[in-house]
XYZ file of C-alpha atoms in Angstrom:
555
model
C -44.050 -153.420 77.799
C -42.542 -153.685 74.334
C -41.492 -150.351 72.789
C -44.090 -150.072 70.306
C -46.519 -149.625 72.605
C -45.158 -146.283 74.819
C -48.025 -144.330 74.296
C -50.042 -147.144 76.291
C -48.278 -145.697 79.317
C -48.034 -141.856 78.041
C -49.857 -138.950 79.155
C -50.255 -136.424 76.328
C -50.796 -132.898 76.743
C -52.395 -130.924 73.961
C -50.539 -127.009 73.118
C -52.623 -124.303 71.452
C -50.112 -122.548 69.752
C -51.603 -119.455 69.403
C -52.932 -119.642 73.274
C -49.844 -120.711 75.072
C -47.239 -118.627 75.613
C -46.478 -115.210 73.615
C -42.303 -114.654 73.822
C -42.309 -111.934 71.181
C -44.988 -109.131 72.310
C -47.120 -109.458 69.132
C -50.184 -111.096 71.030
C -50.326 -114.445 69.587
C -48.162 -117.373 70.812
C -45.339 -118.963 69.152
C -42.738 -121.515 69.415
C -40.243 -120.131 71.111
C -42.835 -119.355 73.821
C -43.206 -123.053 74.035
C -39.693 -123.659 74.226
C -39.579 -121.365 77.105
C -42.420 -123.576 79.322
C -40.977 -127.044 78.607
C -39.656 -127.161 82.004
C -43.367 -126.260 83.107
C -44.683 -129.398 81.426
C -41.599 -131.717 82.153
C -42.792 -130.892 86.211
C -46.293 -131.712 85.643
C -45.232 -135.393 84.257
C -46.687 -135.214 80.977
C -45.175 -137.723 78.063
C -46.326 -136.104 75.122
C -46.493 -132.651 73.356
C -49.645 -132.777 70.815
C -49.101 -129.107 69.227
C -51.773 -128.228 67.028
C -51.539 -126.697 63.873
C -48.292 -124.626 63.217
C -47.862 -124.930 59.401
C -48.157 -121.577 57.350
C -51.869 -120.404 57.769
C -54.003 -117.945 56.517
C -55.704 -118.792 59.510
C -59.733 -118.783 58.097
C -60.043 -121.367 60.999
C -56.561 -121.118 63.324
C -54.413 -123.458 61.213
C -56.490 -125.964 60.748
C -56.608 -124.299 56.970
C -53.234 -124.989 55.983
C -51.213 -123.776 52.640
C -47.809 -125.114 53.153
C -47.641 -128.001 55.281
C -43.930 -128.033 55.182
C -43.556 -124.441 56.473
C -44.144 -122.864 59.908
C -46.637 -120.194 60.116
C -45.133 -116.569 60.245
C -46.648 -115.515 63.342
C -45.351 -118.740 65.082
C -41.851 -118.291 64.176
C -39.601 -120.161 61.677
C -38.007 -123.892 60.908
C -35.159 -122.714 63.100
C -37.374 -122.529 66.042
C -39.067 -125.581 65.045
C -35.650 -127.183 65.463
C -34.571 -125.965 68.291
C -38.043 -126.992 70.207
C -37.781 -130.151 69.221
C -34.250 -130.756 70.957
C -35.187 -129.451 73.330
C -38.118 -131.146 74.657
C -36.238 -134.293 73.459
C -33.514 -133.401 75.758
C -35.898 -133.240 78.749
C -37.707 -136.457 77.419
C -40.711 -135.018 76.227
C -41.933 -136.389 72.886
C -43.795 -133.948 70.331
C -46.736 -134.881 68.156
C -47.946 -132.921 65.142
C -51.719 -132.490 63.856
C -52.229 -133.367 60.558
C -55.048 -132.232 58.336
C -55.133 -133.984 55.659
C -59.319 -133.877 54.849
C -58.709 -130.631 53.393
C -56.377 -127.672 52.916
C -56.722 -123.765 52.405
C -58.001 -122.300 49.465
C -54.548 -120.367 49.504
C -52.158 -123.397 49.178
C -50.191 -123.567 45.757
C -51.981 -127.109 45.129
C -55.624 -125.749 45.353
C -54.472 -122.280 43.490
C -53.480 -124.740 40.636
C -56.414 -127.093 40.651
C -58.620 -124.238 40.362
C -56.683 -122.591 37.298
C -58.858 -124.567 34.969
C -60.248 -128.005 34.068
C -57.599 -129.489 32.901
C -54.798 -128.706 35.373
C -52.794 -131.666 36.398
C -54.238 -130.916 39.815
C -57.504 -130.787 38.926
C -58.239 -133.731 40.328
C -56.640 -133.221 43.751
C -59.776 -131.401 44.749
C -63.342 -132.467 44.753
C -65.043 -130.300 41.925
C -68.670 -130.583 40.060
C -71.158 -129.155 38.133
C -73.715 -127.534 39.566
C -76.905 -129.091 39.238
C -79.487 -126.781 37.788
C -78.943 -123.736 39.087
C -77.480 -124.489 42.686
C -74.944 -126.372 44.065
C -74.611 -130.263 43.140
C -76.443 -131.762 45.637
C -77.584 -131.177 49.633
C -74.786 -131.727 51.582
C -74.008 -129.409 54.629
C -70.505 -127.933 55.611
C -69.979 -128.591 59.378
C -69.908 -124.711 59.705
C -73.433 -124.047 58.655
C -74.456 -123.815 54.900
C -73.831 -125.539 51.658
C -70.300 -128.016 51.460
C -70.137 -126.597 47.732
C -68.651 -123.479 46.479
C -69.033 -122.473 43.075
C -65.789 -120.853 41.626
C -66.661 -118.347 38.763
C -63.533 -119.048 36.890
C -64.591 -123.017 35.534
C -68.549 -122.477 36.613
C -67.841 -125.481 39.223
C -68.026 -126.360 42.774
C -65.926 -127.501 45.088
C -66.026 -129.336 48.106
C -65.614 -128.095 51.867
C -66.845 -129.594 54.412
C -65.756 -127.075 56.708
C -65.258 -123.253 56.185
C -65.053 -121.961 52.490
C -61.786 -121.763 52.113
C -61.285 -124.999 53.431
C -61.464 -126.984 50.043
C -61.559 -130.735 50.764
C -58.879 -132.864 49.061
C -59.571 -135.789 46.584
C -58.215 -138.705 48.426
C -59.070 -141.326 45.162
C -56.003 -139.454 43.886
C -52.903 -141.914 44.229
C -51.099 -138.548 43.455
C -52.258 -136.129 46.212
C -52.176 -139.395 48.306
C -48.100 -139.578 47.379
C -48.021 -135.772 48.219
C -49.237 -136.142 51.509
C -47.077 -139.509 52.541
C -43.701 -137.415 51.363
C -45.164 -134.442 53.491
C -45.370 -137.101 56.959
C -41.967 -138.665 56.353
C -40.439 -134.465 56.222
C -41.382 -134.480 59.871
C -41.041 -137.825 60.833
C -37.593 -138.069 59.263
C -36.786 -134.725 61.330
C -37.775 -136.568 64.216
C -41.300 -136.347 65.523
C -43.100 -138.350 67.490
C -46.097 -138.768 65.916
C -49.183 -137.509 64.592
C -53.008 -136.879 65.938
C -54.975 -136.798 62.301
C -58.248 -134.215 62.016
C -61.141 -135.148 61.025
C -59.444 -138.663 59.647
C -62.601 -140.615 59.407
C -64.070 -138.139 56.935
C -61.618 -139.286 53.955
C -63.975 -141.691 51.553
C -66.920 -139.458 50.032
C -69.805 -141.402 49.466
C -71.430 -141.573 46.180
C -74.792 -139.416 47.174
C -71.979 -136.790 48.312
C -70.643 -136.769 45.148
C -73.538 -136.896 43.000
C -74.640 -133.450 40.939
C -77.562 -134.985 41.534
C -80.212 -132.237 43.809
C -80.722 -134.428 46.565
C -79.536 -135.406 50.122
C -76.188 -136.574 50.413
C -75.287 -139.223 53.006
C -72.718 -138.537 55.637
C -69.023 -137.863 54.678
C -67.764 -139.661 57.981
C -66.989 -142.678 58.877
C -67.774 -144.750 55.219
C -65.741 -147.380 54.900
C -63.133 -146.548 52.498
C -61.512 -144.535 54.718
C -59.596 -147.964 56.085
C -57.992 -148.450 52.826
C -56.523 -144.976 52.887
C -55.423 -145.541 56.368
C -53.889 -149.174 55.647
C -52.423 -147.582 52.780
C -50.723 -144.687 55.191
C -49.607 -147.032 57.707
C -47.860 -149.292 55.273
C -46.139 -146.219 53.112
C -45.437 -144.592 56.186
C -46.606 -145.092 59.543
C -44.891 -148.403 60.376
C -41.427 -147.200 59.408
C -41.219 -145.519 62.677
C -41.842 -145.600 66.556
C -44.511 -143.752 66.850
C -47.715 -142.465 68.384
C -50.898 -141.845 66.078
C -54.385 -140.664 66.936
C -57.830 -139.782 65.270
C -60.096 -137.622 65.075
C -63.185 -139.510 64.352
C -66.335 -138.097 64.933
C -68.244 -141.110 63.735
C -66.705 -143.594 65.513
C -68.470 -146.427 67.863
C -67.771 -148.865 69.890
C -68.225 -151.216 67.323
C -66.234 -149.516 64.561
C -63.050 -148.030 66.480
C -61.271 -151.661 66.302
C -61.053 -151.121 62.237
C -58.982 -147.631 62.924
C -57.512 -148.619 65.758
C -57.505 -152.343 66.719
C -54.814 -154.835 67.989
C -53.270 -155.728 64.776
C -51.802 -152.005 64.231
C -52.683 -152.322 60.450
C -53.994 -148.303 60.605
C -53.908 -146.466 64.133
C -52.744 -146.288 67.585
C -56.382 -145.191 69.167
C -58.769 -142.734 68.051
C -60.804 -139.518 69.730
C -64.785 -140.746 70.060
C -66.675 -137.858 70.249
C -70.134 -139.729 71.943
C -69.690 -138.093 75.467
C -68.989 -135.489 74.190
C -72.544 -134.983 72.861
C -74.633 -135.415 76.060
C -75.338 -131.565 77.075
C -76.171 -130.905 73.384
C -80.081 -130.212 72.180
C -80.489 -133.150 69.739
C -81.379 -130.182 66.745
C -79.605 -127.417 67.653
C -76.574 -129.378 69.644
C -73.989 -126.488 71.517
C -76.116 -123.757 70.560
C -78.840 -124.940 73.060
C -76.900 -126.569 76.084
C -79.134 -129.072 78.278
C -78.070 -130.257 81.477
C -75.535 -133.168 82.161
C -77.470 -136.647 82.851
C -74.981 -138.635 84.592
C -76.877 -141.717 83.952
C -76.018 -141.143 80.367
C -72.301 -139.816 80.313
C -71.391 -142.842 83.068
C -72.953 -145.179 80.654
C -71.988 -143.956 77.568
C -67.835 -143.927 78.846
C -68.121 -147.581 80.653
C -69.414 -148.838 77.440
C -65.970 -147.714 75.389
C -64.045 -148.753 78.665
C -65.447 -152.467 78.028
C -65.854 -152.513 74.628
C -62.423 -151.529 73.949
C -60.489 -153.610 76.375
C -58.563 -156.021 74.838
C -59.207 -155.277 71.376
C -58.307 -151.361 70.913
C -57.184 -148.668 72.995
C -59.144 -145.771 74.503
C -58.384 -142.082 74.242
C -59.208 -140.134 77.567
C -59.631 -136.506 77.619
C -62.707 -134.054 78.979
C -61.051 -130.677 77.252
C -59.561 -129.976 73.983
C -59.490 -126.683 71.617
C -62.915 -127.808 70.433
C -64.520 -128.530 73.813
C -65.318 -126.083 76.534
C -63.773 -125.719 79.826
C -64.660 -129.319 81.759
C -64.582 -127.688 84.964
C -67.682 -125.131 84.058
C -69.152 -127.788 81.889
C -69.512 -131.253 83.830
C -67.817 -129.493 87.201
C -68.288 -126.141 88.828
C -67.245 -122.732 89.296
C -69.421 -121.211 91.028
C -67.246 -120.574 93.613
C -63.381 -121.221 94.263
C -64.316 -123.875 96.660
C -66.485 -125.929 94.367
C -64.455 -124.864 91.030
C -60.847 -126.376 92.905
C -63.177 -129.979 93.984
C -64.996 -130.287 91.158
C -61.735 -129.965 88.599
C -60.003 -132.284 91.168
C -62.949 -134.339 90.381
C -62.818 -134.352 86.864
C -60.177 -135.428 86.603
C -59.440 -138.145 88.860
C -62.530 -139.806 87.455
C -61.127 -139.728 84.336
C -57.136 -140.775 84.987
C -58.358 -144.054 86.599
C -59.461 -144.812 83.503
C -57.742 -147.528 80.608
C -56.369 -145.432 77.940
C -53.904 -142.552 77.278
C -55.209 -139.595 78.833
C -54.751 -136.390 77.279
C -54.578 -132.563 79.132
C -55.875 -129.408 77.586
C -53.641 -126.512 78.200
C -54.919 -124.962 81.006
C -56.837 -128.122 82.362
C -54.970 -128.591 84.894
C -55.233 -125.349 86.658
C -58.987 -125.707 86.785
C -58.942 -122.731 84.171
C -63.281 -122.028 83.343
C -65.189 -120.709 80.717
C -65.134 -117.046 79.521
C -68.155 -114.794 80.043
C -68.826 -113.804 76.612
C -71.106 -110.833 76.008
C -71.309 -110.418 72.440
C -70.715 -111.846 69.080
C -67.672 -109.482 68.936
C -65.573 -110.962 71.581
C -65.691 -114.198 70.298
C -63.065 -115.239 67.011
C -64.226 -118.679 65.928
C -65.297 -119.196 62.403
C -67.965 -121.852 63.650
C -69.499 -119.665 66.254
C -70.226 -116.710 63.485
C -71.609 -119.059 61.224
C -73.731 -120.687 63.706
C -74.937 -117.070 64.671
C -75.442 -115.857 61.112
C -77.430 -118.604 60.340
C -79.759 -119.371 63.696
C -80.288 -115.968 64.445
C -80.134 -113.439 61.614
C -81.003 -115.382 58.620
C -83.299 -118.079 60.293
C -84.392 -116.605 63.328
C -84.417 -119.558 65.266
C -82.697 -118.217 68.079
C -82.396 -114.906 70.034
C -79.248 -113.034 70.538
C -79.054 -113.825 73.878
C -80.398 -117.662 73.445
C -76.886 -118.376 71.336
C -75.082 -116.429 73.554
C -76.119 -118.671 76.273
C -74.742 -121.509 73.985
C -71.360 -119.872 73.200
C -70.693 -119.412 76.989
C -71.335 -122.931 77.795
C -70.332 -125.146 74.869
C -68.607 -122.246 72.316
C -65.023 -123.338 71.124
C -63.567 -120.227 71.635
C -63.961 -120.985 75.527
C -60.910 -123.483 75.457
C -58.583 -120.751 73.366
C -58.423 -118.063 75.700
C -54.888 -117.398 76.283
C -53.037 -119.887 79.014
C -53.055 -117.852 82.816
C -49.559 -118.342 83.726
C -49.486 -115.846 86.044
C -51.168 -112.738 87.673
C -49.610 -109.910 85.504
C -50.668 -107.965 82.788
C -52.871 -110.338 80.352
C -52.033 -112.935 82.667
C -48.084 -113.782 81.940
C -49.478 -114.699 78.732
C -48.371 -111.537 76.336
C -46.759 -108.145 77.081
C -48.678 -106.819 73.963
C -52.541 -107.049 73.356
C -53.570 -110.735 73.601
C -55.273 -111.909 69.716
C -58.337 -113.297 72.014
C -59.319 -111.867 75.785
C -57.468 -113.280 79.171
C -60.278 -114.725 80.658
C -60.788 -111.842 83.520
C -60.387 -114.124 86.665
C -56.627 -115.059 86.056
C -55.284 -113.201 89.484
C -57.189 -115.946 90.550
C -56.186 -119.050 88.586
C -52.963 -119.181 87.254
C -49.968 -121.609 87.315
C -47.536 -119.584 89.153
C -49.929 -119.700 92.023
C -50.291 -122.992 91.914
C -47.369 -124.860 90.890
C -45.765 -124.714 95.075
C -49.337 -125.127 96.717
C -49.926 -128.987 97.455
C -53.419 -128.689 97.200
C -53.960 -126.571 94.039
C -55.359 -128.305 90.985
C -52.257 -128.433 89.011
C -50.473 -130.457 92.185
C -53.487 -133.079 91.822
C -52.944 -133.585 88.005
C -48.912 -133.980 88.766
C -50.208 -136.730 91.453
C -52.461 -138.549 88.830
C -49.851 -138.640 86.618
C -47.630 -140.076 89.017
C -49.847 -142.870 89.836
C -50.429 -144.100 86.404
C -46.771 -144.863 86.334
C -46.509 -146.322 89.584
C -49.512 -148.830 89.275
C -50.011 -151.402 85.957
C -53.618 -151.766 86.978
C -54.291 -148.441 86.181
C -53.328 -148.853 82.702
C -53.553 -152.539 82.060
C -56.530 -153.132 84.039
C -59.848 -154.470 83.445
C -63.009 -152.202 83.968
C -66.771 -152.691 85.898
C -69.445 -149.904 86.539
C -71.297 -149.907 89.668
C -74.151 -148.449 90.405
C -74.581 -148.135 86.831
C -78.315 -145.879 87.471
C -77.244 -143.797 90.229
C -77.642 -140.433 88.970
C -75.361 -138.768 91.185
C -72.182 -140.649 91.605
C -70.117 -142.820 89.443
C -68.283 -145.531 90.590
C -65.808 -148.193 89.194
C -63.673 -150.746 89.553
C -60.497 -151.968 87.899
C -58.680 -155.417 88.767
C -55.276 -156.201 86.898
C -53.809 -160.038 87.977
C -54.103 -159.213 92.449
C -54.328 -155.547 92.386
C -58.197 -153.934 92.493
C -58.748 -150.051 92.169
C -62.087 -148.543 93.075
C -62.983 -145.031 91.846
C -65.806 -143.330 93.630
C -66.722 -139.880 92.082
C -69.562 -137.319 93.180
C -70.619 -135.192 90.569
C -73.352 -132.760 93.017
C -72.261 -130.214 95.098
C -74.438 -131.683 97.699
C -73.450 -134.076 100.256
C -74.423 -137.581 99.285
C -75.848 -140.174 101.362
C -77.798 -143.443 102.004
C -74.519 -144.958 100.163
C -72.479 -147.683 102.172
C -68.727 -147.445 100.687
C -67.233 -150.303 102.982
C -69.840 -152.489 101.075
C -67.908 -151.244 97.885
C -64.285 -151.126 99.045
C -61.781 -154.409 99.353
C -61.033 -156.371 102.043
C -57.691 -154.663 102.911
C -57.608 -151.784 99.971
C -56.458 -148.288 101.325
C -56.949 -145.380 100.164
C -54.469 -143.667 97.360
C -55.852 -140.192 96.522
C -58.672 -137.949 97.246
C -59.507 -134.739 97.013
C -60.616 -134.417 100.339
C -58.593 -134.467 103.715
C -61.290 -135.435 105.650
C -62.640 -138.567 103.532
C -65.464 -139.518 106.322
C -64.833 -141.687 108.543
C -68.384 -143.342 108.554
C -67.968 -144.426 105.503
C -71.832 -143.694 104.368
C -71.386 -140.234 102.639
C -69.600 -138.662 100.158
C -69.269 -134.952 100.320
C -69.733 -131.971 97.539
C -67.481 -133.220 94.539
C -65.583 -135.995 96.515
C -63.530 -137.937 94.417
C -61.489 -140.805 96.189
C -59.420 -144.314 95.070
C -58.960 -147.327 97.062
C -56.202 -150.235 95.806
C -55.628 -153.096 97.037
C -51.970 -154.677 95.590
């Protein structure tokens, strides 16, 4: 496979700074605590690092509100460190790939802090800023966190922009200036070597008019309008081309249709993208992840075979259950109930999803099976989304109860995925000899990665075998892709044939025994079987037991 196109065969792994691994005592991660577990992620077999944010922070919403992009946050550690991580995990292979926000910036970086000196600032124009229409805010549009997108700022009787938390001020990307800012900013880290970047929130770039408008009225949707190619064309020729490297968005209004344009064959703008569509299928269609329904596997089968064909042959796929947005896969889709069912179902999870075309990425944690944390109360949880959501729905609107959106927050709530890592069973879990910035979840004796790294059959073993595969066999990541039993609501099945090999996936997503299915009608003349998460796979071949997962190939 020609160089260009590593990250076809990678497997990424996405770090949580803050969550991963504490090496000072101050109860927040850092780099040098990653440092310290690259040997940890060099066993498992993962390619890439994707770190998320580590630039200087005031951290309104965890680094993803940045004001220096071209310094490393205090609390993280310094350039030095920076440096020295970087070596390092190239020196074990490992590649590192950096998120970049570029949709917007903090309220408390030097660029805003001038733009909102007065009118006429040279960097007035960096930001998005109107006047007010009447006596409110330009227009209708909504911030993602709950609210109005527009903030007036006393000092020039504007507003500005944010999409996203208040001091999260969107930047003007019709600026060729801020646009030049930003391209110097990528070739800093690119020219210091990394490998790449994952973009937030990329699709969200090109404002429509309506948006823009101090007009009153509704405002059309900020994502996915199609300017946002140009900017990305624009990037890829300034920038992205000049090196070997991996790039990935995050685009929230992506489909099947569109992802081509950001990431298509030609390689004029991205590698692949993050679609966000299964994602959606436990969410109430008006009050999404604050009123969970249950999984229809009808749907979520459906909904991933259609980006598995649509995609093949003309872009690539990104695979991933988890991520610092998500919740826990394993107490969302799975289940961990007990250890029994929480060790099958993760096993599951994910072997449904490595068979898979695309590059699959791991959450930290992930691939110990780590769950959800029972959250009581409003105060346990730090995410600026969840206390907006609550301020909102419950005290100001009334729409929900207390314990209604606390119900939501334990099942879909962000701060479910940042939990600090459970490395092993000491005090906050290996994670921090001080007190942790966000809870251990409480059942870490339990899971953990020192109890699981020398057990064969331990979750994090069964991730290091899936890996392993996916480098051993091209039809795994070259391979076409056909659902079967496309309206069986309890298993999903697929097959993948690449020139004489076949691969058939068969995944139970019940914790009930299944039957009335014949398998041998399924399977190959000749296949045999390359993983399961079973010992006993049934020899009939007409069941499938609580959570079985198993592969056949035929080479």
């Amino acid at each position: 496979m020609e160089k260009s196109k590593w990250w076809k065969e990678a497997v990424v792994y996405q770090i949580y700074p803050r969550s991963f691994q504490d090496s000072t005592g101050s109860g927040v991660g850092d780099l040098n605590g990653i440092t310290r577990r690259l040997d940890y992620l060099k066993d498992l077999g993962v390619d890439v690092l994707w770190l998320s944010p580590i630039y200087s922070s005031p951290n309104v919403d965890n680094g993803y509100d940045i004001s220096d992009y071209q310094a490393i946050m205090d609390e993280f550690g310094t350039m030095t460190d920076f440096d020295r991580l970087l070596s390092e995990a190239h020196r074990r292979g490992l590649k590192i790939v950096m998120d970049l926000v570029v949709n917007h910036s903090s309220d408390q970086h030097p660029w805003f802090i001038e733009s909102r000196s007065s009118l006429d600032n040279p960097k007035r124009d960096w930001y998005i800023w109107r006047d007010g229409f009447k006596d409110g805010p330009p227009n209708k549009l909504p911030s993602v966190f709950s609210g109005s997108a527009w903030r007036k700022d006393e000092k020039t009787e504007q507003y500005y922009m944010h999409l996203f938390a208040v001091a999260q001020p969107d930047l003007n990307w019709t600026n060729p200036d801020l646009r030049n800012a930003v391209y110097t900013m990528m070739n800093f880290w690119l020219d210091k070597g990394v490998d790449g970047f994952r973009m937030d929130v990329i699709d969200a770039l090109d404002k429509p008019a309506s948006a823009l408008a101090a007009s009153g009225g509704e405002a059309e949707t900020c994502f996915g309008n199609p300017g946002v190619h140009g900017y990305l064309q624009e990037m890829n020729r300034k920038v992205l081309s000049r090196y070997d490297i991996m790039t990935v968005g995050e685009t929230s209004s992506v489909t099947v249709e569109t992802a081509p344009l950001f990431a298509g064959n030609d390689g004029k703008e991205l590698n692949m993208v993050f679609q966000f569509e299964h994602t959606w299928v436990d969410h109430d269609k008006e009050l999404g992840k604050w009123k969970p329904i249950p999984l229809d596997l009808s749907k979520l089968k459906k909904i991933l075979s259609r980006w598995q064909t649509g995609l093949h042959g003309k872009a690539w796929n990104s695979l991933y259950w988890d991520n610092h947005d998500q919740p826990r896969i394993v107490s969302r889709f799975g289940n961990d109930s007990t250890e029994e069912l929480r060790v099958l179902s993760a096993k599951m999870l994910a072997l449904c999803l490595h068979m898979m075309q695309g590059t699959p990425y791991i959450y930290q944690g992930e691939e110990l099976g780590m769950t959800n944390y029972p959250f009581k109360d409003l105060e346990e949880c730090n995410d600026v989304e969840i206390h907006n959501a609550y301020k909102e729905l419950v005290r100001e609107k009334k729409i929900l109860t207390h314990d209604e959106i606390m119900e939501g927050i334990r099942k879909l709530g962000r701060d479910n995925a940042r939990t600090p890592m459970q490395w092993d069973d000491s005090k906050n879990a290996g994670f921090s000899s001080g007190s942790p910035w966000l809870a251990v979840n409480p059942n870490y004796k339990t899971i953990n990665a020192a109890r699981q790294i020398q057990d064969p059959e331990s979750v994090f073993s069964f991730y290091k075998r899936l890996i392993q595969l996916r480098k051993a066999y091209p039809v795994i990541v070259q391979g076409d892709y056909e659902l079967l039993l496309p309206d069986d609501g309890k298993l999903f099945v697929y097959r993948r044939r690449f020139e004489n090999a076949s691969l058939l996936t068969i995944c139970n997503f019940t914790p009930q025994t299944v039957t009335g299915i014949d398998i041998d009608d399924l399977r190959s003349k000749g296949d045999q079987l390359l993983i399961a998460n079973y010992h006993d796979t049934g020899a009939d071949g007409k069941a499938l037991q609580p959570y079985e997962a198993k592969v056949y190939l035929k080479i």
